[in-house]
Every structure is written in structure tokens, then in C-alpha cells.
Short mmCIF file of C-alpha atoms and ligand atoms in Angstrom, two decimals:
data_model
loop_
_atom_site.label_atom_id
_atom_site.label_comp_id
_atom_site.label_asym_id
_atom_site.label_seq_id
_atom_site.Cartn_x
_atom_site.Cartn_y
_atom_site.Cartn_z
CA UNK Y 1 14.58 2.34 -13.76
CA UNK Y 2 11.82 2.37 -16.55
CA UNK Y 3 13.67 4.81 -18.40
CA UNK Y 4 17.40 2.68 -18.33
CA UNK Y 5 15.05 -0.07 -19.00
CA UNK Y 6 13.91 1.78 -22.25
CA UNK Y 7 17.21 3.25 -23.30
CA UNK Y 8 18.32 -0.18 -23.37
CA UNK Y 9 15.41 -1.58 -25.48
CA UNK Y 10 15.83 1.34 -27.58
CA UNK Y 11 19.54 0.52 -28.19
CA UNK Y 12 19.06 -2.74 -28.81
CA UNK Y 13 16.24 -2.20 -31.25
CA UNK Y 14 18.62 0.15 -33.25
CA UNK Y 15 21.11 -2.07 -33.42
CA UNK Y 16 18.99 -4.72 -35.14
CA UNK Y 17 17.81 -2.02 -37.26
CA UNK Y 18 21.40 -1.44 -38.15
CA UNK Y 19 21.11 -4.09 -41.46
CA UNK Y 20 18.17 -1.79 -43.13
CA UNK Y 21 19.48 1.74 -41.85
CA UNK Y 22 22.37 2.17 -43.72
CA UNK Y 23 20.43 1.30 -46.95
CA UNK Y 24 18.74 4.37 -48.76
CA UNK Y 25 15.35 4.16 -49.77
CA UNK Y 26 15.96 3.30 -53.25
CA UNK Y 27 18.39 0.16 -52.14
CA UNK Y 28 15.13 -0.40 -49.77
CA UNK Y 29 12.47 -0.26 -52.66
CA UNK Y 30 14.69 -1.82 -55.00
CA UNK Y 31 15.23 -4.94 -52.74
CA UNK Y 32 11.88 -5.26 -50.90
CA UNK Y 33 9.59 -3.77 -52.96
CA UNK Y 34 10.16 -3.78 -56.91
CA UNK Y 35 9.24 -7.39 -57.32
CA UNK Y 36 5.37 -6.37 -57.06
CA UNK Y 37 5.90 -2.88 -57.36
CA UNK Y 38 7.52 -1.54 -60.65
CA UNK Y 39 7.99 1.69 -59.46
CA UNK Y 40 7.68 3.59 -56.42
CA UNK Y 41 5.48 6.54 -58.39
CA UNK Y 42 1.60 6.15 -57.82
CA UNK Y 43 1.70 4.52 -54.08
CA UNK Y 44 1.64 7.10 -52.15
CA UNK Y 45 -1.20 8.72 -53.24
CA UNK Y 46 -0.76 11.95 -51.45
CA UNK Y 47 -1.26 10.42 -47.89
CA UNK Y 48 0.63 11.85 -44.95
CA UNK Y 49 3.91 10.03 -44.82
CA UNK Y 50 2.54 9.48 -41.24
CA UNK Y 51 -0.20 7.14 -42.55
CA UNK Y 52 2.27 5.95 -44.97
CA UNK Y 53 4.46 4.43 -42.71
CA UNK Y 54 1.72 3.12 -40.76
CA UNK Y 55 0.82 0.93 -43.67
CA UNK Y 56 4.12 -0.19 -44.87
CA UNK Y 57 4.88 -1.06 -40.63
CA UNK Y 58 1.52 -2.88 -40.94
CA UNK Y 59 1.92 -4.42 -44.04
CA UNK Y 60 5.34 -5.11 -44.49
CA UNK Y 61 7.16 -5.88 -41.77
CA UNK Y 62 9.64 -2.90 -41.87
CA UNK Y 63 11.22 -1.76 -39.15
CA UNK Y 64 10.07 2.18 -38.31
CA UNK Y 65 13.09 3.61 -39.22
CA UNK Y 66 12.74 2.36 -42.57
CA UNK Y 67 9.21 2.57 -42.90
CA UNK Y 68 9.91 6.71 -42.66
CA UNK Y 69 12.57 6.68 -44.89
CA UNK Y 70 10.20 4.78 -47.34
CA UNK Y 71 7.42 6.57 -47.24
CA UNK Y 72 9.63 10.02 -48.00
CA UNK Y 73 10.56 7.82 -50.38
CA UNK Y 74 7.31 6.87 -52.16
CA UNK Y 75 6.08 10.75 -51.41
CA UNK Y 76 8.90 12.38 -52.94
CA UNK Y 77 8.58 10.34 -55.80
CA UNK Y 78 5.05 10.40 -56.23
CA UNK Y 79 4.62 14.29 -56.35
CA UNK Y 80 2.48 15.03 -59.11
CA UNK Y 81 4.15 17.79 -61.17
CA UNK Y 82 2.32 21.44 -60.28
CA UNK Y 83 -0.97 21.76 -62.61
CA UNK Y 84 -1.19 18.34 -63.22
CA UNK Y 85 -4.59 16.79 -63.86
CA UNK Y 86 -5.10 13.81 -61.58
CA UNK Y 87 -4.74 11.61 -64.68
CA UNK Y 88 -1.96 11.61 -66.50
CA UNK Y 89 -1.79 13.09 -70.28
CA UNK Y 90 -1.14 10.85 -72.61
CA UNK Y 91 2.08 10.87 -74.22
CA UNK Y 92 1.89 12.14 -77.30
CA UNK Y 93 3.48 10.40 -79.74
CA UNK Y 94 7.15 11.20 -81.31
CA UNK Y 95 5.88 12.51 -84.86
CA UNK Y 96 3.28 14.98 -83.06
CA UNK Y 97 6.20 16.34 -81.11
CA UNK Y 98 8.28 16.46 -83.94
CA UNK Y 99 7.10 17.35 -87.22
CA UNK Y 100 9.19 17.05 -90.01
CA UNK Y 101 11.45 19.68 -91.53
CA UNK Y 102 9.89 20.58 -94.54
CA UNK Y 103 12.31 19.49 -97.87
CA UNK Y 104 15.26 21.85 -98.43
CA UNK Y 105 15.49 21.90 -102.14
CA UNK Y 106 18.02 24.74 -102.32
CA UNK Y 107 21.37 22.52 -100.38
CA UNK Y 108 22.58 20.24 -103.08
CA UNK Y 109 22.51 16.25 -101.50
CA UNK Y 110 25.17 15.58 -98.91
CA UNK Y 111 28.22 13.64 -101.01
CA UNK Y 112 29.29 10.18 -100.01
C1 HEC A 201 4.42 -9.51 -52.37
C2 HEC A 201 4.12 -8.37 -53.19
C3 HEC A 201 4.36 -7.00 -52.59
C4 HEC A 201 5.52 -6.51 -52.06
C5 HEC A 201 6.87 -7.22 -51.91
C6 HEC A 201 5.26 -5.15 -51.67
N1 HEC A 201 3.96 -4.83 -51.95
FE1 HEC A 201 3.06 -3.05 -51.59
N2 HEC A 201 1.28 -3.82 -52.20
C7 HEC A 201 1.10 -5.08 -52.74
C8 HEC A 201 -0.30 -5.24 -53.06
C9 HEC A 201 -0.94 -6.49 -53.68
C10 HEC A 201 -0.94 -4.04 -52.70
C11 HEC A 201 -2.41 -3.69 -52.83
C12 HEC A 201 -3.21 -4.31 -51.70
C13 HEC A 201 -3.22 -3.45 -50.50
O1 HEC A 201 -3.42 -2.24 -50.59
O2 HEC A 201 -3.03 -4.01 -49.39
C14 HEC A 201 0.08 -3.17 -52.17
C15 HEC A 201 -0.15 -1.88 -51.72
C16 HEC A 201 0.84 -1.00 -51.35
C17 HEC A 201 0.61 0.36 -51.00
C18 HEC A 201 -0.73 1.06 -50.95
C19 HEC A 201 -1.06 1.48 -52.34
C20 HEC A 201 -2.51 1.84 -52.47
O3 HEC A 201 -2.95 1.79 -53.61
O4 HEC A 201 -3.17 2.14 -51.48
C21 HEC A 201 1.81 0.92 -50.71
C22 HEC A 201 2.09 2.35 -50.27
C23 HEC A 201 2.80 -0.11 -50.87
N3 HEC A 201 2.17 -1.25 -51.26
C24 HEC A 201 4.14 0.05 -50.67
C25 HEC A 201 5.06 -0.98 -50.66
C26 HEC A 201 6.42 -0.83 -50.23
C27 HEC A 201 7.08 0.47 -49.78
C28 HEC A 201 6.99 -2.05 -50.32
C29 HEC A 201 8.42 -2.44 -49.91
C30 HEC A 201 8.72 -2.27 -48.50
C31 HEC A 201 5.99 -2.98 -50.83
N4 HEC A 201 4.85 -2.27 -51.01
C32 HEC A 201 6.20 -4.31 -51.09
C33 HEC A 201 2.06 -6.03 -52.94
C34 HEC A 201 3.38 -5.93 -52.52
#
């Protein structure tokens, strides 16, 4: 009895999970998310994707299924690369990374 009873629930729940299931998380981000968050990068914060979804149940009214998918989301884009300090480097700016040639005075000037 309990257990038809839950099956039942269960489908039913799915089914009006249906509308956000068949969206991938960056549709998901992109459409629920993005307006205060820029970018998925930095919210995760290397939390258990368990805790994760706990929060973004909590907070945003997600269902569960999406909730997981999001916080795989946000944790897969938030891995910091391997050796990374917990700040990021500054970028360095295009001239340091590229210095300039140094004058060829030998090749004549290209013609016109
Ligand atoms: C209406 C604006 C708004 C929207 C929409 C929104 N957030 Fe947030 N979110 C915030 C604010 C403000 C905070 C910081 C306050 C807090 O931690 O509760 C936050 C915090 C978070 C955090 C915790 C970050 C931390 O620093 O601890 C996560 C994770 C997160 N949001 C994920 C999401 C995801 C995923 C969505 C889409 C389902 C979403 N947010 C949609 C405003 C928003």
C-alpha cells in the first residue's frame, strides 16, 4: 500500500519535473541563475555537491533533480586548475606576454 502510494507520488513528482529535466545545466544557469550570477565559476566553493544542492533546494526553489544537475554544474565549473593559489593571478597584461620582435633591419619594407 505505502509503497504504490509512493511510486505514485514519485511518478507524479517526475512528471512535473519533466519542464526542468530535459534542460542541461547550462540552459538551467543560463535561465534561472545568470541574472544575479554572471557566471557559474566561484559558487561552489569546493562544497560537496551534496551540500550544494541542499542550498540551491533551500534557496531556490529547484526541484532535486535539478538541484543535482546544478550543483555538478557549478562544481565542474568551479574546479580550480591543479596548483592554483586560492587567489587568482593576475592577468598579466598583453605586452608582458608578448614582447616585441626586435627591428629586422636586414628584410627590405614590405611593397604596397
Ligand atoms: C535573485 C538573485 C539570485 C538568483 C536568481 C540566484 N542567486 Fe544564487 N545567490 C544570490 C545571492 C544574493 C547570494 C548570496 C547570499 C547567500 O549566500 O544566500 C547567492 C548565493 C548563491 C550560492 C552560494 C555562494 C556562496 O558564496 O556561498 C550559490 C551556490 C548560488 N547562489 C547558486 C545559484 C544558482 C545555482 C542559481 C540558479 C538556480 C542562483 N544562485 C540564482 C542571488 C541569486
Amino acid at each position: 500500500m505505502g509503497l504504490a502510494a509512493a511510486a505514485i507520488l514519485t511518478a507524479t513528482v517526475a512528471a512535473a519535473q519533466n519542464l526542468d529535466a530535459g534542460k542541461p545545466p547550462a540552459k538551467l544557469f543560463a535561465d534561472g541563475c545568470a541574472t544575479c550570477h554572471r557566471s557559474p565559476r566561484g559558487l561552489a566553493k569546493g562544497r560537496f555537491s551534496l551540500a550544494l544542492s541542499w542550498f540551491l533546494k533551500d534557496h531556490y526553489a529547484t526541484s532535486s533533480d535539478s538541484a543535482k544537475v546544478l550543483a555538478a554544474y557549478l562544481e565542474a565549473a568551479d574546479e580550480p586548475p591543479p596548483g592554483a593559489a586560492a587567489k587568482p593571478a593576475k592577468k598579466p597584461a598583453r605586452s608582458a606576454l608578448r614582447p616585441p620582435k626586435p627591428a629586422q633591419s636586414q628584410q627590405p619594407p614590405a611593397s604596397r
